[in-house]
């Protein structure tokens, strides 16, 4: 199992949908076919790619094949993404601080009140 095979396996939206289903609980192939709306052969091909990448495990349960998510490769991806997550957290924290400052400044700035507007509109015109 290589990083390239993990990324390649997760590049397809159908395979990501299968991984999301298996995150909830192990499922037999029939349930995966139904949930994804794919044909059985197409679903089996996607499952084979996920299995070859090490993302899922399969066990035989009588006549059914039950697939489950293997958390180890996901943990590897999570570890690889950690520095990028820190980058985003720092950027989002800075954005949050800036938005708070802007909101505070806007609240402190003098604005027109409805009384001032009423006074402007109630002034008699010199043409009357």
mmCIF file of C-alpha atoms in Angstrom:
data_model
loop_
_atom_site.group_PDB
_atom_site.id
_atom_site.type_symbol
_atom_site.label_atom_id
_atom_site.label_comp_id
_atom_site.label_asym_id
_atom_site.label_seq_id
_atom_site.Cartn_x
_atom_site.Cartn_y
_atom_site.Cartn_z
ATOM 1 C CA UNK A 1 0.000 0.000 0.000
ATOM 2 C CA UNK A 2 1.470 3.333 -1.052
ATOM 3 C CA UNK A 3 0.398 6.914 -0.529
ATOM 4 C CA UNK A 4 -0.217 7.144 -4.271
ATOM 5 C CA UNK A 5 -2.627 4.205 -4.215
ATOM 6 C CA UNK A 6 -4.484 5.727 -1.251
ATOM 7 C CA UNK A 7 -4.898 9.067 -3.008
ATOM 8 C CA UNK A 8 -5.823 7.376 -6.286
ATOM 9 C CA UNK A 9 -8.432 5.243 -4.531
ATOM 10 C CA UNK A 10 -9.957 8.274 -2.826
ATOM 11 C CA UNK A 11 -9.893 10.399 -5.983
ATOM 12 C CA UNK A 12 -13.116 8.853 -7.260
ATOM 13 C CA UNK A 13 -16.341 10.262 -5.773
ATOM 14 C CA UNK A 14 -18.048 6.840 -5.800
ATOM 15 C CA UNK A 15 -15.235 5.353 -3.746
ATOM 16 C CA UNK A 16 -15.391 8.279 -1.303
ATOM 17 C CA UNK A 17 -19.126 7.621 -0.963
ATOM 18 C CA UNK A 18 -18.401 3.962 -0.199
ATOM 19 C CA UNK A 19 -15.815 4.967 2.420
ATOM 20 C CA UNK A 20 -18.395 7.303 3.996
ATOM 21 C CA UNK A 21 -20.915 4.445 4.151
ATOM 22 C CA UNK A 22 -18.389 2.146 5.736
ATOM 23 C CA UNK A 23 -17.513 4.808 8.284
ATOM 24 C CA UNK A 24 -20.956 4.234 9.789
ATOM 25 C CA UNK A 25 -20.600 0.428 10.005
ATOM 26 C CA UNK A 26 -19.489 -2.637 8.037
ATOM 27 C CA UNK A 27 -21.848 -3.463 5.181
ATOM 28 C CA UNK A 28 -22.476 -6.335 2.780
ATOM 29 C CA UNK A 29 -21.970 -5.655 -0.917
ATOM 30 C CA UNK A 30 -25.722 -5.603 -1.575
ATOM 31 C CA UNK A 31 -26.241 -2.700 0.828
ATOM 32 C CA UNK A 32 -23.382 -0.774 -0.726
ATOM 33 C CA UNK A 33 -24.834 -1.341 -4.207
ATOM 34 C CA UNK A 34 -28.239 -0.093 -3.038
ATOM 35 C CA UNK A 35 -26.897 2.934 -1.188
ATOM 36 C CA UNK A 36 -24.609 4.072 -4.001
ATOM 37 C CA UNK A 37 -27.025 3.417 -6.843
ATOM 38 C CA UNK A 38 -24.333 1.693 -8.911
ATOM 39 C CA UNK A 39 -24.469 -1.668 -10.611
ATOM 40 C CA UNK A 40 -23.116 -4.655 -8.707
ATOM 41 C CA UNK A 41 -20.140 -5.112 -11.071
ATOM 42 C CA UNK A 42 -19.241 -1.419 -10.862
ATOM 43 C CA UNK A 43 -19.510 -1.436 -7.062
ATOM 44 C CA UNK A 44 -17.323 -4.558 -6.911
ATOM 45 C CA UNK A 45 -14.649 -2.833 -9.009
ATOM 46 C CA UNK A 46 -14.657 0.169 -6.681
ATOM 47 C CA UNK A 47 -14.456 -2.110 -3.655
ATOM 48 C CA UNK A 48 -11.514 -3.950 -5.211
ATOM 49 C CA UNK A 49 -9.629 -0.661 -5.685
ATOM 50 C CA UNK A 50 -10.355 0.308 -2.066
ATOM 51 C CA UNK A 51 -9.267 -3.150 -0.866
ATOM 52 C CA UNK A 52 -6.060 -3.062 -2.946
ATOM 53 C CA UNK A 53 -5.257 0.357 -1.458
ATOM 54 C CA UNK A 54 -5.755 -1.108 2.023
ATOM 55 C CA UNK A 55 -8.677 1.156 2.866
ATOM 56 C CA UNK A 56 -11.206 -1.638 3.367
ATOM 57 C CA UNK A 57 -11.188 -5.210 4.588
ATOM 58 C CA UNK A 58 -13.556 -7.943 3.523
ATOM 59 C CA UNK A 59 -14.809 -10.958 5.433
ATOM 60 C CA UNK A 60 -17.003 -13.802 4.319
ATOM 61 C CA UNK A 61 -20.286 -14.143 6.247
ATOM 62 C CA UNK A 62 -22.046 -17.232 4.921
ATOM 63 C CA UNK A 63 -22.885 -16.311 1.318
ATOM 64 C CA UNK A 64 -22.204 -12.600 1.762
ATOM 65 C CA UNK A 65 -19.054 -10.509 1.597
ATOM 66 C CA UNK A 66 -19.036 -7.850 4.298
ATOM 67 C CA UNK A 67 -16.771 -4.827 3.862
ATOM 68 C CA UNK A 68 -15.393 -2.718 6.694
ATOM 69 C CA UNK A 69 -13.205 0.347 6.787
ATOM 70 C CA UNK A 70 -9.592 -0.215 7.834
ATOM 71 C CA UNK A 71 -8.650 2.755 10.039
ATOM 72 C CA UNK A 72 -4.851 2.411 9.658
ATOM 73 C CA UNK A 73 -4.528 4.025 6.184
ATOM 74 C CA UNK A 74 -6.945 6.781 7.233
ATOM 75 C CA UNK A 75 -4.698 7.467 10.241
ATOM 76 C CA UNK A 76 -1.709 7.708 7.878
ATOM 77 C CA UNK A 77 -3.557 10.234 5.728
ATOM 78 C CA UNK A 78 -4.576 12.161 8.834
ATOM 79 C CA UNK A 79 -0.957 12.331 9.973
ATOM 80 C CA UNK A 80 0.112 13.544 6.540
ATOM 81 C CA UNK A 81 -2.601 16.238 6.560
ATOM 82 C CA UNK A 82 -1.812 17.470 10.107
ATOM 83 C CA UNK A 83 0.615 20.258 9.090
ATOM 84 C CA UNK A 84 -1.873 21.532 6.525
ATOM 85 C CA UNK A 85 -4.660 21.470 9.099
ATOM 86 C CA UNK A 86 -2.476 23.646 11.352
ATOM 87 C CA UNK A 87 -1.980 26.061 8.465
ATOM 88 C CA UNK A 88 -5.725 26.327 7.912
ATOM 89 C CA UNK A 89 -6.426 26.669 11.634
ATOM 90 C CA UNK A 90 -3.966 29.551 11.874
ATOM 91 C CA UNK A 91 -5.470 31.255 8.825
ATOM 92 C CA UNK A 92 -9.037 30.748 10.017
ATOM 93 C CA UNK A 93 -8.162 32.019 13.506
ATOM 94 C CA UNK A 94 -6.669 35.165 11.961
ATOM 95 C CA UNK A 95 -9.774 35.643 9.816
ATOM 96 C CA UNK A 96 -11.987 35.229 12.888
ATOM 97 C CA UNK A 97 -10.000 37.857 14.796
ATOM 98 C CA UNK A 98 -10.234 40.269 11.852
ATOM 99 C CA UNK A 99 -13.997 39.772 11.553
ATOM 100 C CA UNK A 100 -14.392 40.357 15.302
ATOM 101 C CA UNK A 101 -12.358 43.575 15.043
ATOM 102 C CA UNK A 102 -14.446 44.750 12.088
ATOM 103 C CA UNK A 103 -17.706 43.982 13.886
ATOM 104 C CA UNK A 104 -16.515 45.788 17.027
ATOM 105 C CA UNK A 105 -15.401 48.814 15.009
ATOM 106 C CA UNK A 106 -18.700 48.933 13.130
ATOM 107 C CA UNK A 107 -20.670 48.770 16.384
ATOM 108 C CA UNK A 108 -18.591 51.582 17.909
ATOM 109 C CA UNK A 109 -18.853 53.877 14.865
ATOM 110 C CA UNK A 110 -21.511 56.581 15.125
ATOM 111 C CA UNK A 111 -24.403 55.840 12.828
ATOM 112 C CA UNK A 112 -27.579 57.586 11.910
ATOM 113 C CA UNK A 113 -30.420 56.870 14.266
ATOM 114 C CA UNK A 114 -34.057 56.826 13.310
ATOM 115 C CA UNK A 115 -34.608 60.027 15.361
ATOM 116 C CA UNK A 116 -32.143 61.906 13.154
ATOM 117 C CA UNK A 117 -33.870 60.625 10.034
ATOM 118 C CA UNK A 118 -37.271 61.667 11.392
ATOM 119 C CA UNK A 119 -35.933 65.155 12.182
ATOM 120 C CA UNK A 120 -34.630 65.526 8.618
ATOM 121 C CA UNK A 121 -37.927 64.553 7.015
ATOM 122 C CA UNK A 122 -40.108 66.643 9.345
ATOM 123 C CA UNK A 123 -38.348 69.952 8.585
ATOM 124 C CA UNK A 124 -40.759 72.252 6.782
ATOM 125 C CA UNK A 125 -39.811 73.228 3.290
ATOM 126 C CA UNK A 126 -39.168 76.896 2.541
ATOM 127 C CA UNK A 127 -41.364 76.551 -0.544
ATOM 128 C CA UNK A 128 -44.507 75.952 1.584
#
